[in-house]
């Protein structure tokens, strides 16, 4: 008998073969841990977990039963009847997809009676289906075609003259896929995918019987409906009805490579499906441990930027930024850069240069850049753009719980009973995780959102219970203290957990502090603007739920008290015992794909890879031995310190890999002044980004499709990035860094990124067990991965904390210096939207522009009214730092007094207005709070006019270089 | 932008002292602040901070001043080791 071990049920770390994920088992796997039952299918005896459908059991035994409306990403529906089987002792021919196996069941999947029934079903379908298989885009990749073949359909007796849907019009409103209703078999897989997988509920089956059809929204075009273009319906459709435009244009792909999305911190796995060396489509990979076969519009569709004509393809150099660019060979450009760096160090000292690693590049590339800086530059002036987003997470979590990372897997949310979301917008910024969270909310988990805006998560269809705490920007710490005050004063803390797991002295001090009446919700209502009763209710909901989980984003970190707030969250979780098992935890939602990895890889000036302080002689000694140089034992400059030093004239050269600090960092005019004062700026990027306009050396980067390496997502999961096409400029990013090191006289000789990972494993204890071989074997690994946890650690802090006992931190609320007054009466806060990614360099070069082609200023109608502003007016927004102009959008999502914008488009200049206030502990900028005034204007701001002039000049400089080449 | 080049450092240190001061007496707040600077600040920033102690009006809060003084002492000890 076959003892059936269901591969789809395996979590990370248990043997599975890739082939399993390419097969459709028809219905989802049964609940983990179910008892087994034995069945006999076509004479084959096997045992499967209880709850498995007959269809799935057969597929596990490699017996394929025809099916159309079933697929293993969706619950069984039982509408097409094609999967009928005979079961001994039962009457009729039950649908195998909706029939669970029971002990001793005997099933027959093929006989004359079944064949006749199936042919009859297919005949009906085909009589209302165009017979254009040869010219159909799904030809060769169509389940209807396969099933017609499988059931042996030879004739259609009904004729095609009867009433049919063959003349239905196509809907081509979505730029990425086409809806061709003439081919629809009304299996409702798309409708169910939109509900069950994505959670958007944009599709319905309209009408009944013959008239039933798939409709988006209120029978609108896809683009006008609630559809967010995630692609789940396209993926689920068994016919050509919902089809990727890229497949319509280029044909069905013939091979695929599994890799990782390079957009957000969810880190979805994809099959890059190729035809020759052309990437035809990205299909979310069912075996992906973070996404389980789901995706969002960015990862699934917005990959066209990689082949955009704006890609830089040749290195370029120039002596000053007023000059046109000159194309150069790799050798010449690297030589030019190295010679300049050496000359500057000779004149201004070892500490006069530095570099910035990328949170978008791979772990291996990031590791190499910081190694170049520490070993070849000879200083610790390395930093990363994680500085401007999640550096407070590192500080706050390390101080309280001993590790600079989130505690859970994404899947853990499926066990949470109460979910607090603070300053995060998962449906837009972490969409695939947002879908999973929505699924859990539909199952009944309670939701608490602490955010100045009414985020979309609060509009989740079939939401059980939701509480919104609309706090004033900048008052997070007062709110978290009030929540903790309720927990303590109402006796809701988990005293057992605290006694066992936390440092008693620190706890007692914190307990005395937090119990003070000034932290009560009633006292802090004046500060936060949140009604005290709402705070009490939220605290009770969280503290009394069996499992309470906290998710937070940049709305927590990007404040003057970002680090304090992270500690406040950790306090709350520890006090309620919500640490160390599934369904609970403290979960930072990271912005960019490899923010976690860039922090892990030692990008920060004070920490070597694996969060080992540069002053720690033992750790530093190991690096010195391996790298063969003495390392500086003092921390180096952080990004804002580098800018200050550049303006003062002590910092002269900067190497920036894959970051756009000129657009992403606050107080743009200050940043521009700093960049202009550099004698040598080396920018390595795939496009002429805003920073590159100030550069002297331009080194073309490679996109994620063009390199090998790894990314680490927000759940500490290390995923493989695999090369699918050759780098457009001939080199992967790590090769360029290596060349620069060699030109500076520091030898680096890696043949493949796997060798870099081996070096990381040898030096960073939490990566000791990581290797490419193991990643091949297990798919992904969650660090810490070492001798004690050879397959990684999905849930952290289960037994103890890396610092032994958890440490409660005193979190005094200190109001930000950025306050409203008569001159600047409104508070500006910033954020992101689904279709665009960060500075937008990639997504702006795709059809995602259809959703968001400019940044707008959202403001409440009452604020608009007093200023005589209507929707669509041009608004001048002024802060202490500068002025910019954006179009107005009136929105009830905002509270009066708070305005909101995104920073996906460089010309919007959102960061011209943000100030250089920052988190006290980490200097993470306070993007989320800027006092501003808003008024109607008729022309772009002075900065915007200068910006477009400079932009044009720099583009011309690039153009002239390109024209000069014969 | 700051009036004096050191203003930025001064206000950073004041912020750190303020945030680490909660629930601590002045001595341990100053020690914690000093440790923070030792751990996170770059060498030139530390040097500038210590040099600013010589100015008549430092602009430092009491805790921050004590932390900066402690830093100077500890750096000296480290140097003479
Ligand atoms: S693309 Fe996604 S959101 Fe849009 S209809 Fe399909 S499943 Fe629903
Ligand atoms: S569009 Fe595709 S998935 Fe949806 S009902 Fe029609 S055939 Fe089925
Ligand atoms: S952008 Fe994020 S959620 Fe979307 S596919 Fe990529 S990793 Fe997944
Ligand atoms: S596959 Fe079972 S009824 Fe359609």
mmCIF file of C-alpha atoms in Angstrom, chain A residues 350-351 381 395 509 513 560-561 564 605-607 613 615 632-638 641 644 647-648 667 669-670 673 810 812 814-815 817 916 918-923, chain B residues 1-2 4-6 8-9 11-24 32-33 35-48 50 71 75 78:
data_model
loop_
_atom_site.group_PDB
_atom_site.id
_atom_site.type_symbol
_atom_site.label_atom_id
_atom_site.label_comp_id
_atom_site.label_asym_id
_atom_site.label_seq_id
_atom_site.Cartn_x
_atom_site.Cartn_y
_atom_site.Cartn_z
ATOM 1 C CA UNK A 350 40.879 57.684 4.765
ATOM 2 C CA UNK A 351 37.516 58.756 6.155
ATOM 3 C CA UNK A 381 31.327 54.726 6.198
ATOM 4 C CA UNK A 395 17.377 49.190 17.332
ATOM 5 C CA UNK A 509 10.489 49.643 36.565
ATOM 6 C CA UNK A 513 6.208 53.845 34.854
ATOM 7 C CA UNK A 560 11.265 61.214 15.715
ATOM 8 C CA UNK A 561 10.384 58.482 18.221
ATOM 9 C CA UNK A 564 10.764 54.236 21.113
ATOM 10 C CA UNK A 605 28.166 51.679 9.900
ATOM 11 C CA UNK A 606 28.347 50.205 13.401
ATOM 12 C CA UNK A 607 27.651 46.571 12.593
ATOM 13 C CA UNK A 613 29.433 45.439 16.513
ATOM 14 C CA UNK A 615 34.041 47.380 18.475
ATOM 15 C CA UNK A 632 38.369 50.204 12.005
ATOM 16 C CA UNK A 633 36.825 49.631 15.453
ATOM 17 C CA UNK A 634 34.790 52.866 15.441
ATOM 18 C CA UNK A 635 31.410 53.172 13.691
ATOM 19 C CA UNK A 636 31.343 55.159 10.470
ATOM 20 C CA UNK A 637 28.986 57.838 9.172
ATOM 21 C CA UNK A 638 25.295 57.300 8.576
ATOM 22 C CA UNK A 641 25.898 62.382 8.607
ATOM 23 C CA UNK A 644 26.273 66.968 6.536
ATOM 24 C CA UNK A 647 28.343 70.063 2.826
ATOM 25 C CA UNK A 648 31.017 70.914 5.397
ATOM 26 C CA UNK A 667 14.810 67.479 2.504
ATOM 27 C CA UNK A 669 17.428 70.533 -1.401
ATOM 28 C CA UNK A 670 19.827 69.593 1.410
ATOM 29 C CA UNK A 673 23.526 70.412 -2.026
ATOM 30 C CA UNK A 810 10.843 52.752 29.388
ATOM 31 C CA UNK A 812 8.573 58.155 27.526
ATOM 32 C CA UNK A 814 8.402 63.094 23.705
ATOM 33 C CA UNK A 815 6.443 65.269 21.307
ATOM 34 C CA UNK A 817 9.606 69.261 17.345
ATOM 35 C CA UNK A 916 15.608 66.553 8.269
ATOM 36 C CA UNK A 918 14.824 62.179 12.521
ATOM 37 C CA UNK A 919 14.508 59.322 14.987
ATOM 38 C CA UNK A 920 16.591 60.077 18.057
ATOM 39 C CA UNK A 921 18.297 56.671 18.122
ATOM 40 C CA UNK A 922 18.880 55.873 14.461
ATOM 41 C CA UNK A 923 18.393 59.096 12.485
ATOM 42 C CA UNK B 1 20.039 74.246 8.140
ATOM 43 C CA UNK B 2 21.959 74.745 11.351
ATOM 44 C CA UNK B 4 26.542 76.562 13.882
ATOM 45 C CA UNK B 5 27.915 73.359 12.378
ATOM 46 C CA UNK B 6 27.752 71.680 15.790
ATOM 47 C CA UNK B 8 22.950 69.469 14.765
ATOM 48 C CA UNK B 9 25.116 67.233 16.950
ATOM 49 C CA UNK B 11 20.396 68.696 19.359
ATOM 50 C CA UNK B 12 20.905 65.019 18.477
ATOM 51 C CA UNK B 13 22.569 64.438 21.817
ATOM 52 C CA UNK B 14 19.852 66.320 23.690
ATOM 53 C CA UNK B 15 17.233 64.135 21.992
ATOM 54 C CA UNK B 16 19.059 60.957 22.929
ATOM 55 C CA UNK B 17 19.412 62.076 26.540
ATOM 56 C CA UNK B 18 15.756 62.989 26.668
ATOM 57 C CA UNK B 19 14.604 59.651 25.274
ATOM 58 C CA UNK B 20 16.945 57.563 27.391
ATOM 59 C CA UNK B 21 16.232 59.616 30.476
ATOM 60 C CA UNK B 22 12.755 58.217 31.146
ATOM 61 C CA UNK B 23 12.652 56.204 34.374
ATOM 62 C CA UNK B 24 16.356 56.757 35.077
ATOM 63 C CA UNK B 32 23.162 55.257 28.860
ATOM 64 C CA UNK B 33 23.491 58.304 26.617
ATOM 65 C CA UNK B 35 27.033 54.297 25.706
ATOM 66 C CA UNK B 36 24.629 55.123 22.901
ATOM 67 C CA UNK B 37 27.056 57.600 21.385
ATOM 68 C CA UNK B 38 29.939 55.153 21.759
ATOM 69 C CA UNK B 39 27.953 52.479 19.975
ATOM 70 C CA UNK B 40 26.491 54.466 17.117
ATOM 71 C CA UNK B 41 28.390 57.647 16.393
ATOM 72 C CA UNK B 42 31.244 57.958 13.968
ATOM 73 C CA UNK B 43 34.673 59.030 15.164
ATOM 74 C CA UNK B 44 34.592 62.564 13.698
ATOM 75 C CA UNK B 45 31.193 63.186 15.290
ATOM 76 C CA UNK B 46 32.439 62.093 18.689
ATOM 77 C CA UNK B 47 35.484 64.301 18.335
ATOM 78 C CA UNK B 48 33.385 67.300 17.373
ATOM 79 C CA UNK B 50 33.913 66.491 22.760
ATOM 80 C CA UNK B 71 32.467 60.201 26.757
ATOM 81 C CA UNK B 75 37.751 57.940 25.126
ATOM 82 C CA UNK B 78 40.684 54.007 25.836
#
